[in-house]
Amino acid sequence: MKNQKLIDALNNCITHCNYCADACLDTENIKMMVDCIRTDRACAEICAATVKLLAMNSPFAKEMVEKCHKICTQCADECEKHDHQHCKNCAEACRTCAEACKAYLA
Amino acid sequence: MKNQKLIDALNNCITHCNYCADACLDTENIKMMVDCIRTDRACAEICAATVKLLAMNSPFAKEMVEKCHKICTQCADECEKHDHQHCKNCAEACRTCAEACKAYLA
Amino acid sequence: MKNQKLIDALNNCITHCNYCADACLDTENIKMMVDCIRTDRACAEICAATVKLLAMNSPFAKEMVEKCHKICTQCADECEKHDHQHCKNCAEACRTCAEACKAYLA
Amino acid sequence: MKNQKLIDALNNCITHCNYCADACLDTENIKMMVDCIRTDRACAEICAATVKLLAMNSPFAKEMVEKCHKICTQCADECEKHDHQHCKNCAEACRTCAEACKAYLA
């Protein structure tokens, strides 16, 4: 599959964002996690639309990968502020995905 | 609901794009409809991600509405080339949605 | 559009579930809203897949409408436990959608 | 990540279904591929909703995995009727996913 590496990175990012957004709801101090939950949600949605467009070879994929690069970077920055393991894992998945987006756009 | 008019326009656009992409498969001369099917699909995906971000009041909604404006305009242009009733209806839904995006962005 | 009433009810339900899940994050006592957020999220995802299948006239739409009826009913039950206006609105949207599912399945 | 194997199988299935549905539009005899395109589309949507519910640990995930098992099996059966490489690859991805669903449900 063309763009397999980026597709894998996006799927991994989506899974971790959806997982992290949910796991944050079980943390002691939820109020501190609200921005993390929101960024996770937005990141998951934008990456999910993009991975479909990539699989379809849509001419719109490139513009969406630019958006993914931006939201994945923001989401990694946000998740890195927290010590929960799910946040750390999500930050890593988002960072890897942002790099895969950058490589695709180069 | 805030932005209800844009949300309604996006939902109507998504429904018509998904319907049109499917109905095109039943037309006599499918080969002529391939670009229409593809634009419909991309338009539906981008609008679907956007309508979720709008409902969530995400700061990323605005950038996505810009993308919707662009793809809805392209999709309306493509659908208007065809005489099928589903294409005409889809073109109208996309044009109305593009206008709602423009009003939101103003 | 065929099934327009059900499609409208599903779209309205999706919007309210996504909005309610987000608005719950701004409430004073978030811990009390965790089940509501989770049910909203699941309801929005299942209804979003279903509305696409309905627009496509997929033979799988019917089975998914059965799932929607179930999750919309659960989500309405959960949202009705809370006094926030967004929960009340969401409960109403879910209840109306559950009824539209039932009418479709009849 | 819990259920990682099923999540990977679902993501791979979604990608191949979206790719196959699009690649079928470039084949010589599109009319023969209409059922394949439609089953691909339905399979991708149902699996996409499910993979989100799994990542969220939703109590609704299990019921949706049952639906995935069914549609993945149908989609594999349909794709296996065709000699295009993208159909063969999609059939394999759907078959593997159906098996992963079965293992999860066991």
Tab-separated table of C-alpha atoms in Angstrom:
chain	number	residue	atom	x	y	z
A	1	MET	CA	0.000	0.000	0.000
A	2	LYS	CA	1.265	3.461	-0.988
A	3	ASN	CA	1.964	5.734	1.996
A	4	GLN	CA	1.757	2.735	4.319
A	5	LYS	CA	4.153	4.267	6.838
A	6	LEU	CA	2.078	7.434	7.180
A	7	ILE	CA	-1.158	5.440	7.288
A	8	ASP	CA	0.248	3.285	10.110
A	9	ALA	CA	1.426	6.353	12.013
A	10	LEU	CA	-1.986	8.007	11.642
A	11	ASN	CA	-3.857	4.894	12.767
A	12	ASN	CA	-1.579	4.517	15.780
A	13	CYS	CA	-2.065	8.187	16.623
A	14	ILE	CA	-5.880	7.911	16.330
A	15	THR	CA	-5.961	4.858	18.616
A	16	HIS	CA	-3.797	6.499	21.270
A	17	CYS	CA	-5.783	9.761	21.129
A	18	ASN	CA	-9.082	7.934	21.550
A	19	TYR	CA	-7.625	5.797	24.331
A	20	CYS	CA	-5.983	8.747	26.122
A	21	ALA	CA	-9.162	10.880	25.932
A	22	ASP	CA	-11.060	8.070	27.623
A	23	ALA	CA	-8.384	7.110	30.164
A	24	CYS	CA	-8.125	10.772	31.285
A	25	LEU	CA	-11.729	10.461	32.510
A	26	ASP	CA	-10.567	7.920	35.094
A	27	THR	CA	-7.779	10.095	36.518
A	28	GLU	CA	-7.950	11.626	39.983
A	29	ASN	CA	-7.788	15.229	38.869
A	30	ILE	CA	-9.919	15.350	35.733
A	31	LYS	CA	-10.096	19.149	35.610
A	32	MET	CA	-6.372	19.224	34.832
A	33	MET	CA	-6.945	16.863	31.899
A	34	VAL	CA	-9.681	18.782	30.104
A	35	ASP	CA	-7.363	20.379	27.523
A	36	CYS	CA	-5.736	17.009	26.936
A	37	ILE	CA	-9.101	15.323	26.321
A	38	ARG	CA	-10.145	18.080	23.912
A	39	THR	CA	-6.913	18.073	21.925
A	40	ASP	CA	-6.996	14.270	21.779
A	41	ARG	CA	-10.536	14.367	20.368
A	42	ALA	CA	-9.733	16.966	17.705
A	43	CYS	CA	-6.524	15.159	16.754
A	44	ALA	CA	-8.324	11.828	16.393
A	45	GLU	CA	-11.035	13.316	14.163
A	46	ILE	CA	-8.679	15.183	11.832
A	47	CYS	CA	-6.328	12.195	11.497
A	48	ALA	CA	-9.272	9.830	10.886
A	49	ALA	CA	-10.545	11.913	7.964
A	50	THR	CA	-7.014	12.127	6.578
A	51	VAL	CA	-6.247	8.421	6.711
A	52	LYS	CA	-9.383	7.759	4.640
A	53	LEU	CA	-8.409	10.361	2.039
A	54	LEU	CA	-4.901	8.881	1.838
A	55	ALA	CA	-6.245	5.373	1.298
A	56	MET	CA	-8.461	6.805	-1.459
A	57	ASN	CA	-5.492	8.626	-3.057
A	58	SER	CA	-7.548	11.807	-2.886
A	59	PRO	CA	-5.976	15.028	-4.189
A	60	PHE	CA	-7.208	16.540	-0.901
A	61	ALA	CA	-5.023	14.251	1.198
A	62	LYS	CA	-2.010	16.567	1.106
A	63	GLU	CA	-3.824	19.568	2.573
A	64	MET	CA	-5.221	17.400	5.322
A	65	VAL	CA	-1.780	15.953	6.133
A	66	GLU	CA	-0.674	19.562	6.757
A	67	LYS	CA	-3.501	19.907	9.282
A	68	CYS	CA	-2.514	16.590	10.867
A	69	HIS	CA	1.058	17.761	11.253
A	70	LYS	CA	-0.175	20.815	13.137
A	71	ILE	CA	-2.717	19.129	15.413
A	72	CYS	CA	-0.416	16.134	16.134
A	73	THR	CA	2.324	18.532	17.218
A	74	GLN	CA	-0.088	20.413	19.496
A	75	CYS	CA	-1.453	17.186	20.911
A	76	ALA	CA	2.054	15.859	21.619
A	77	ASP	CA	2.915	19.143	23.377
A	78	GLU	CA	-0.218	18.912	25.520
A	79	CYS	CA	0.172	15.219	26.396
A	80	GLU	CA	3.809	15.711	27.356
A	81	LYS	CA	2.700	17.992	30.194
A	82	HIS	CA	1.197	15.017	32.026
A	83	ASP	CA	2.746	12.052	33.819
A	84	HIS	CA	0.054	9.455	33.131
A	85	GLN	CA	1.383	6.552	31.098
A	86	HIS	CA	-1.450	6.912	28.565
A	87	CYS	CA	-0.485	10.571	28.044
A	88	LYS	CA	3.171	9.657	27.537
A	89	ASN	CA	2.250	6.944	25.049
A	90	CYS	CA	-0.110	9.304	23.242
A	91	ALA	CA	2.527	12.028	23.084
A	92	GLU	CA	4.924	9.568	21.487
A	93	ALA	CA	2.344	8.378	18.952
A	94	CYS	CA	1.462	11.995	18.053
A	95	ARG	CA	5.137	12.980	17.735
A	96	THR	CA	5.875	10.000	15.484
A	97	CYS	CA	2.833	10.835	13.395
A	98	ALA	CA	3.849	14.502	13.075
A	99	GLU	CA	7.234	13.324	11.781
A	100	ALA	CA	5.601	10.949	9.301
A	101	CYS	CA	3.418	13.842	8.089
A	102	LYS	CA	6.515	16.013	7.657
A	103	ALA	CA	8.299	13.277	5.681
A	104	TYR	CA	5.241	12.872	3.427
A	105	LEU	CA	5.034	16.615	2.799
A	106	ALA	CA	8.768	16.962	2.047
B	1	MET	CA	-27.034	25.075	19.419
B	2	LYS	CA	-24.323	27.514	18.356
B	3	ASN	CA	-23.553	27.399	14.618
B	4	GLN	CA	-26.726	25.397	14.027
B	5	LYS	CA	-27.164	26.753	10.513
B	6	LEU	CA	-23.678	25.663	9.440
B	7	ILE	CA	-24.069	22.306	11.187
B	8	ASP	CA	-27.358	21.700	9.337
B	9	ALA	CA	-25.781	22.698	6.026
B	10	LEU	CA	-22.823	20.366	6.617
B	11	ASN	CA	-25.048	17.440	7.593
B	12	ASN	CA	-27.222	17.974	4.530
B	13	CYS	CA	-24.118	18.156	2.344
B	14	ILE	CA	-22.675	14.935	3.845
B	15	THR	CA	-25.932	13.058	3.286
B	16	HIS	CA	-26.219	14.187	-0.334
B	17	CYS	CA	-22.556	13.414	-1.062
B	18	ASN	CA	-22.853	9.905	0.370
B	19	TYR	CA	-26.124	9.367	-1.483
B	20	CYS	CA	-24.823	10.766	-4.779
B	21	ALA	CA	-21.599	8.697	-4.618
B	22	ASP	CA	-23.730	5.584	-4.238
B	23	ALA	CA	-26.424	6.497	-6.770
B	24	CYS	CA	-23.737	7.210	-9.403
B	25	LEU	CA	-22.861	3.486	-9.242
B	26	ASP	CA	-26.304	2.676	-10.665
B	27	THR	CA	-26.028	5.027	-13.652
B	28	GLU	CA	-25.678	3.761	-17.219
B	29	ASN	CA	-22.327	5.358	-17.903
B	30	ILE	CA	-20.397	4.930	-14.651
B	31	LYS	CA	-17.036	5.826	-16.176
B	32	MET	CA	-18.302	9.394	-16.658
B	33	MET	CA	-19.198	9.560	-12.971
B	34	VAL	CA	-15.857	8.511	-11.473
B	35	ASP	CA	-14.696	12.066	-10.684
B	36	CYS	CA	-18.096	12.821	-9.196
B	37	ILE	CA	-17.941	9.752	-6.935
B	38	ARG	CA	-14.423	10.659	-5.787
B	39	THR	CA	-15.198	14.302	-5.061
B	40	ASP	CA	-18.373	13.277	-3.239
B	41	ARG	CA	-16.393	10.901	-1.038
B	42	ALA	CA	-13.697	13.431	-0.150
B	43	CYS	CA	-16.304	16.134	0.496
B	44	ALA	CA	-18.306	13.851	2.797
B	45	GLU	CA	-15.227	12.908	4.858
B	46	ILE	CA	-13.921	16.454	5.303
B	47	CYS	CA	-17.359	17.812	6.193
B	48	ALA	CA	-17.969	14.926	8.623
B	49	ALA	CA	-14.793	15.689	10.572
B	50	THR	CA	-15.674	19.387	10.591
B	51	VAL	CA	-19.207	18.990	11.880
B	52	LYS	CA	-17.852	17.036	14.878
B	53	LEU	CA	-15.243	19.720	15.630
B	54	LEU	CA	-17.922	22.421	15.401
B	55	ALA	CA	-20.205	20.567	17.807
B	56	MET	CA	-17.222	20.258	20.173
B	57	ASN	CA	-16.449	23.983	19.841
B	58	SER	CA	-12.901	23.001	18.909
B	59	PRO	CA	-10.410	25.776	18.109
B	60	PHE	CA	-9.573	23.676	15.028
B	61	ALA	CA	-13.066	24.009	13.605
B	62	LYS	CA	-12.330	27.263	11.768
B	63	GLU	CA	-9.431	25.846	9.745
B	64	MET	CA	-11.526	22.876	8.785
B	65	VAL	CA	-14.436	25.082	7.717
B	66	GLU	CA	-12.000	26.699	5.268
B	67	LYS	CA	-11.288	23.266	3.813
B	68	CYS	CA	-15.011	22.532	3.642
B	69	HIS	CA	-15.616	25.738	1.731
B	70	LYS	CA	-13.041	24.658	-0.830
B	71	ILE	CA	-14.106	21.031	-1.273
B	72	CYS	CA	-17.842	21.897	-1.240
B	73	THR	CA	-17.259	24.415	-4.040
B	74	GLN	CA	-15.311	21.839	-6.061
B	75	CYS	CA	-17.930	19.181	-5.427
B	76	ALA	CA	-20.750	21.524	-6.490
B	77	ASP	CA	-18.817	22.374	-9.690
B	78	GLU	CA	-18.349	18.681	-10.469
B	79	CYS	CA	-21.942	17.642	-9.698
B	80	GLU	CA	-23.337	20.481	-11.811
B	81	LYS	CA	-21.751	18.887	-14.892
B	82	HIS	CA	-24.226	15.997	-14.695
B	83	ASP	CA	-27.959	15.749	-15.357
B	84	HIS	CA	-28.850	13.055	-12.830
B	85	GLN	CA	-31.301	14.325	-10.240
B	86	HIS	CA	-29.026	13.086	-7.397
B	87	CYS	CA	-26.142	15.121	-8.847
B	88	LYS	CA	-28.301	18.237	-9.110
B	89	ASN	CA	-29.508	17.821	-5.535
B	90	CYS	CA	-25.958	17.206	-4.339
B	91	ALA	CA	-24.667	20.275	-6.189
B	92	GLU	CA	-27.324	22.383	-4.477
B	93	ALA	CA	-26.489	20.949	-1.032
B	94	CYS	CA	-22.759	21.578	-1.602
B	95	ARG	CA	-23.356	25.128	-2.866
B	96	THR	CA	-25.544	25.951	0.139
B	97	CYS	CA	-22.927	24.474	2.442
B	98	ALA	CA	-20.120	26.467	0.806
B	99	GLU	CA	-22.162	29.631	1.403
B	100	ALA	CA	-22.773	28.675	5.037
B	101	CYS	CA	-19.013	28.120	5.439
B	102	LYS	CA	-18.321	31.543	3.926
B	103	ALA	CA	-20.818	33.216	6.268
B	104	TYR	CA	-19.222	31.482	9.276
B	105	LEU	CA	-15.739	32.561	8.221
B	106	ALA	CA	-16.766	36.197	7.590
C	1	MET	CA	-34.150	11.795	0.209
C	2	LYS	CA	-35.406	8.402	1.375
C	3	ASN	CA	-35.416	8.007	5.171
C	4	GLN	CA	-34.937	11.762	5.555
C	5	LYS	CA	-36.737	11.856	8.903
C	6	LEU	CA	-34.470	9.212	10.421
C	7	ILE	CA	-31.371	10.804	8.888
C	8	ASP	CA	-32.332	14.184	10.405
C	9	ALA	CA	-32.967	12.578	13.799
C	10	LEU	CA	-29.614	10.790	13.697
C	11	ASN	CA	-27.723	13.944	12.690
C	12	ASN	CA	-29.418	15.925	15.455
C	13	CYS	CA	-28.585	13.184	17.947
C	14	ILE	CA	-24.914	13.076	16.846
C	15	THR	CA	-24.567	16.851	17.176
C	16	HIS	CA	-26.105	16.912	20.657
C	17	CYS	CA	-24.021	13.935	21.838
C	18	ASN	CA	-20.784	15.540	20.626
C	19	TYR	CA	-21.811	18.874	22.154
C	20	CYS	CA	-22.922	17.352	25.458
C	21	ALA	CA	-19.738	15.259	25.797
C	22	ASP	CA	-17.705	18.434	25.420
C	23	ALA	CA	-19.905	20.696	27.566
C	24	CYS	CA	-19.750	18.156	30.413
C	25	LEU	CA	-16.011	18.861	30.611
C	26	ASP	CA	-16.800	22.431	31.705
C	27	THR	CA	-19.136	21.431	34.533
C	28	GLU	CA	-18.240	21.883	38.188
C	29	ASN	CA	-18.444	18.231	39.135
C	30	ILE	CA	-16.920	16.413	36.154
C	31	LYS	CA	-16.570	13.073	37.971
C	32	MET	CA	-20.362	12.821	38.064
C	33	MET	CA	-20.478	13.314	34.288
C	34	VAL	CA	-18.023	10.598	33.236
C	35	ASP	CA	-20.699	8.039	32.330
C	36	CYS	CA	-22.593	10.702	30.437
C	37	ILE	CA	-19.483	11.654	28.417
C	38	ARG	CA	-18.772	8.010	27.603
C	39	THR	CA	-22.323	7.168	26.547
C	40	ASP	CA	-22.463	10.351	24.453
C	41	ARG	CA	-19.265	9.364	22.655
C	42	ALA	CA	-20.394	5.809	21.903
C	43	CYS	CA	-23.821	7.035	20.787
C	44	ALA	CA	-22.294	9.619	18.436
C	45	GLU	CA	-19.984	7.049	16.805
C	46	ILE	CA	-22.630	4.382	16.257
C	47	CYS	CA	-25.158	6.898	14.908
C	48	ALA	CA	-22.501	8.462	12.631
C	49	ALA	CA	-21.714	5.110	10.996
C	50	THR	CA	-25.420	4.407	10.619
C	51	VAL	CA	-26.336	7.690	8.972
C	52	LYS	CA	-23.684	7.030	6.295
C	53	LEU	CA	-25.002	3.521	5.641
C	54	LEU	CA	-28.558	4.879	5.382
C	55	ALA	CA	-27.508	7.540	2.871
C	56	MET	CA	-25.793	4.769	0.879
C	57	ASN	CA	-28.903	2.558	1.039
C	58	SER	CA	-26.691	-0.191	2.417
C	59	PRO	CA	-28.303	-3.541	3.274
C	60	PHE	CA	-26.394	-3.220	6.574
C	61	ALA	CA	-28.269	-0.063	7.571
C	62	LYS	CA	-31.121	-1.940	9.244
C	63	GLU	CA	-28.907	-3.866	11.668
C	64	MET	CA	-27.147	-0.671	12.600
C	65	VAL	CA	-30.440	1.156	13.185
C	66	GLU	CA	-31.218	-1.555	15.764
C	67	LYS	CA	-27.946	-0.703	17.540
C	68	CYS	CA	-28.795	3.004	17.347
C	69	HIS	CA	-32.163	2.386	18.947
C	70	LYS	CA	-30.438	0.666	21.847
C	71	ILE	CA	-27.603	3.146	22.418
C	72	CYS	CA	-29.877	6.196	21.918
C	73	THR	CA	-32.239	4.837	24.575
C	74	GLN	CA	-29.339	4.267	26.988
C	75	CYS	CA	-27.908	7.686	26.270
C	76	ALA	CA	-31.281	9.372	26.842
C	77	ASP	CA	-31.625	7.488	30.156
C	78	GLU	CA	-28.173	8.633	31.252
C	79	CYS	CA	-28.573	12.262	30.170
C	80	GLU	CA	-31.958	12.527	31.912
C	81	LYS	CA	-30.201	11.951	35.241
C	82	HIS	CA	-28.551	15.373	34.981
C	83	ASP	CA	-29.887	18.913	35.251
C	84	HIS	CA	-27.508	20.646	32.838
C	85	GLN	CA	-29.346	22.187	29.904
C	86	HIS	CA	-27.011	20.413	27.431
C	87	CYS	CA	-27.862	17.066	29.036
C	88	LYS	CA	-31.602	17.775	28.847
C	89	ASN	CA	-31.291	18.790	25.194
C	90	CYS	CA	-29.193	15.723	24.442
C	91	ALA	CA	-31.674	13.426	26.196
C	92	GLU	CA	-34.448	14.856	24.058
C	93	ALA	CA	-32.448	14.437	20.833
C	94	CYS	CA	-31.587	10.827	21.764
C	95	ARG	CA	-35.188	10.005	22.698
C	96	THR	CA	-36.499	11.458	19.430
C	97	CYS	CA	-33.860	9.512	17.531
C	98	ALA	CA	-34.728	6.253	19.328
C	99	GLU	CA	-38.349	6.786	18.284
C	100	ALA	CA	-37.335	7.470	14.682
C	101	CYS	CA	-35.279	4.237	14.731
C	102	LYS	CA	-38.278	2.330	16.057
C	103	ALA	CA	-40.547	3.764	13.342
C	104	TYR	CA	-37.992	2.793	10.664
C	105	LEU	CA	-37.709	-0.752	12.016
C	106	ALA	CA	-41.487	-1.242	12.269
D	1	MET	CA	-2.674	-1.195	24.208
D	2	LYS	CA	-5.414	-3.673	25.094
D	3	ASN	CA	-6.871	-5.444	22.057
D	4	GLN	CA	-3.983	-4.206	19.928
D	5	LYS	CA	-4.140	-7.186	17.581
D	6	LEU	CA	-7.818	-6.615	16.796
D	7	ILE	CA	-7.286	-2.864	16.472
D	8	ASP	CA	-4.441	-3.474	13.986
D	9	ALA	CA	-6.555	-5.931	12.009
D	10	LEU	CA	-9.468	-3.477	11.885
D	11	ASN	CA	-7.261	-0.586	10.788
D	12	ASN	CA	-5.674	-2.711	8.070
D	13	CYS	CA	-9.115	-3.833	6.922
D	14	ILE	CA	-10.411	-0.228	6.814
D	15	THR	CA	-7.422	0.925	4.759
D	16	HIS	CA	-7.764	-1.908	2.247
D	17	CYS	CA	-11.539	-1.418	1.943
D	18	ASN	CA	-11.159	2.309	1.290
D	19	TYR	CA	-8.322	1.651	-1.158
D	20	CYS	CA	-10.147	-1.172	-2.961
D	21	ALA	CA	-13.382	0.861	-3.269
D	22	ASP	CA	-11.394	3.613	-4.949
D	23	ALA	CA	-9.174	1.394	-7.110
D	24	CYS	CA	-12.273	-0.418	-8.462
D	25	LEU	CA	-13.304	2.897	-10.059
D	26	ASP	CA	-10.238	2.681	-12.317
D	27	THR	CA	-10.952	-0.836	-13.566
D	28	GLU	CA	-12.041	-1.546	-17.148
D	29	ASN	CA	-15.369	-3.100	-16.263
D	30	ILE	CA	-16.671	-0.975	-13.395
D	31	LYS	CA	-20.210	-2.370	-13.573
D	32	MET	CA	-18.873	-5.726	-12.412
D	33	MET	CA	-17.292	-4.032	-9.387
D	34	VAL	CA	-20.328	-2.191	-8.040
D	35	ASP	CA	-21.132	-4.774	-5.344
D	36	CYS	CA	-17.480	-4.841	-4.348
D	37	ILE	CA	-17.366	-1.040	-3.983
D	38	ARG	CA	-20.560	-1.049	-1.903
D	39	THR	CA	-19.473	-3.836	0.422
D	40	ASP	CA	-16.055	-2.193	0.837
D	41	ARG	CA	-17.722	1.067	1.836
D	42	ALA	CA	-20.054	-0.518	4.383
D	43	CYS	CA	-17.234	-2.639	5.813
D	44	ALA	CA	-14.960	0.395	6.209
D	45	GLU	CA	-17.645	2.401	8.027
D	46	ILE	CA	-18.660	-0.327	10.452
D	47	CYS	CA	-15.040	-1.219	11.256
D	48	ALA	CA	-14.130	2.466	11.702
D	49	ALA	CA	-16.849	2.975	14.317
D	50	THR	CA	-15.791	-0.220	16.062
D	51	VAL	CA	-12.092	0.579	16.284
D	52	LYS	CA	-12.967	3.859	18.046
D	53	LEU	CA	-15.244	2.087	20.538
D	54	LEU	CA	-12.513	-0.483	21.217
D	55	ALA	CA	-9.928	2.216	21.869
D	56	MET	CA	-12.419	3.840	24.263
D	57	ASN	CA	-13.069	0.512	26.034
D	58	SER	CA	-16.763	1.075	25.412
D	59	PRO	CA	-19.211	-1.590	26.641
D	60	PHE	CA	-20.724	-1.320	23.137
D	61	ALA	CA	-17.524	-2.513	21.452
D	62	LYS	CA	-18.442	-6.193	21.705
D	63	GLU	CA	-21.745	-5.874	19.842
D	64	MET	CA	-20.015	-3.918	17.130
D	65	VAL	CA	-17.247	-6.517	16.797
D	66	GLU	CA	-20.007	-9.043	16.034
D	67	LYS	CA	-21.182	-6.776	13.193
D	68	CYS	CA	-17.578	-6.439	11.975
D	69	HIS	CA	-17.177	-10.196	11.893
D	70	LYS	CA	-20.240	-10.447	9.688
D	71	ILE	CA	-19.476	-7.622	7.262
D	72	CYS	CA	-15.759	-8.540	7.020
D	73	THR	CA	-16.721	-12.086	6.070
D	74	GLN	CA	-19.154	-10.814	3.426
D	75	CYS	CA	-16.602	-8.354	2.093
D	76	ALA	CA	-13.911	-11.061	1.860
D	77	ASP	CA	-16.365	-13.315	-0.008
D	78	GLU	CA	-17.174	-10.518	-2.462
D	79	CYS	CA	-13.554	-9.420	-3.023
D	80	GLU	CA	-12.450	-13.019	-3.614
D	81	LYS	CA	-14.665	-13.144	-6.711
D	82	HIS	CA	-12.355	-10.701	-8.494
D	83	ASP	CA	-8.832	-11.022	-9.884
D	84	HIS	CA	-7.617	-7.463	-9.300
D	85	GLN	CA	-4.663	-7.343	-6.951
D	86	HIS	CA	-6.389	-4.729	-4.760
D	87	CYS	CA	-9.401	-7.063	-4.402
D	88	LYS	CA	-7.171	-9.981	-3.435
D	89	ASN	CA	-5.343	-7.848	-0.882
D	90	CYS	CA	-8.622	-6.529	0.490
D	91	ALA	CA	-10.064	-10.037	0.747
D	92	GLU	CA	-7.047	-11.108	2.764
D	93	ALA	CA	-7.277	-8.081	5.078
D	94	CYS	CA	-11.013	-8.706	5.614
D	95	ARG	CA	-10.481	-12.420	6.251
D	96	THR	CA	-7.722	-11.730	8.781
D	97	CYS	CA	-9.939	-9.142	10.462
D	98	ALA	CA	-12.893	-11.535	10.629
D	99	GLU	CA	-10.611	-14.051	12.361
D	100	ALA	CA	-9.383	-11.418	14.819
D	101	CYS	CA	-13.023	-10.531	15.571
D	102	LYS	CA	-13.810	-14.197	16.180
D	103	ALA	CA	-10.822	-14.568	18.533
D	104	TYR	CA	-11.929	-11.464	20.462
D	105	LEU	CA	-15.485	-12.758	20.786
D	106	ALA	CA	-14.396	-16.242	21.916
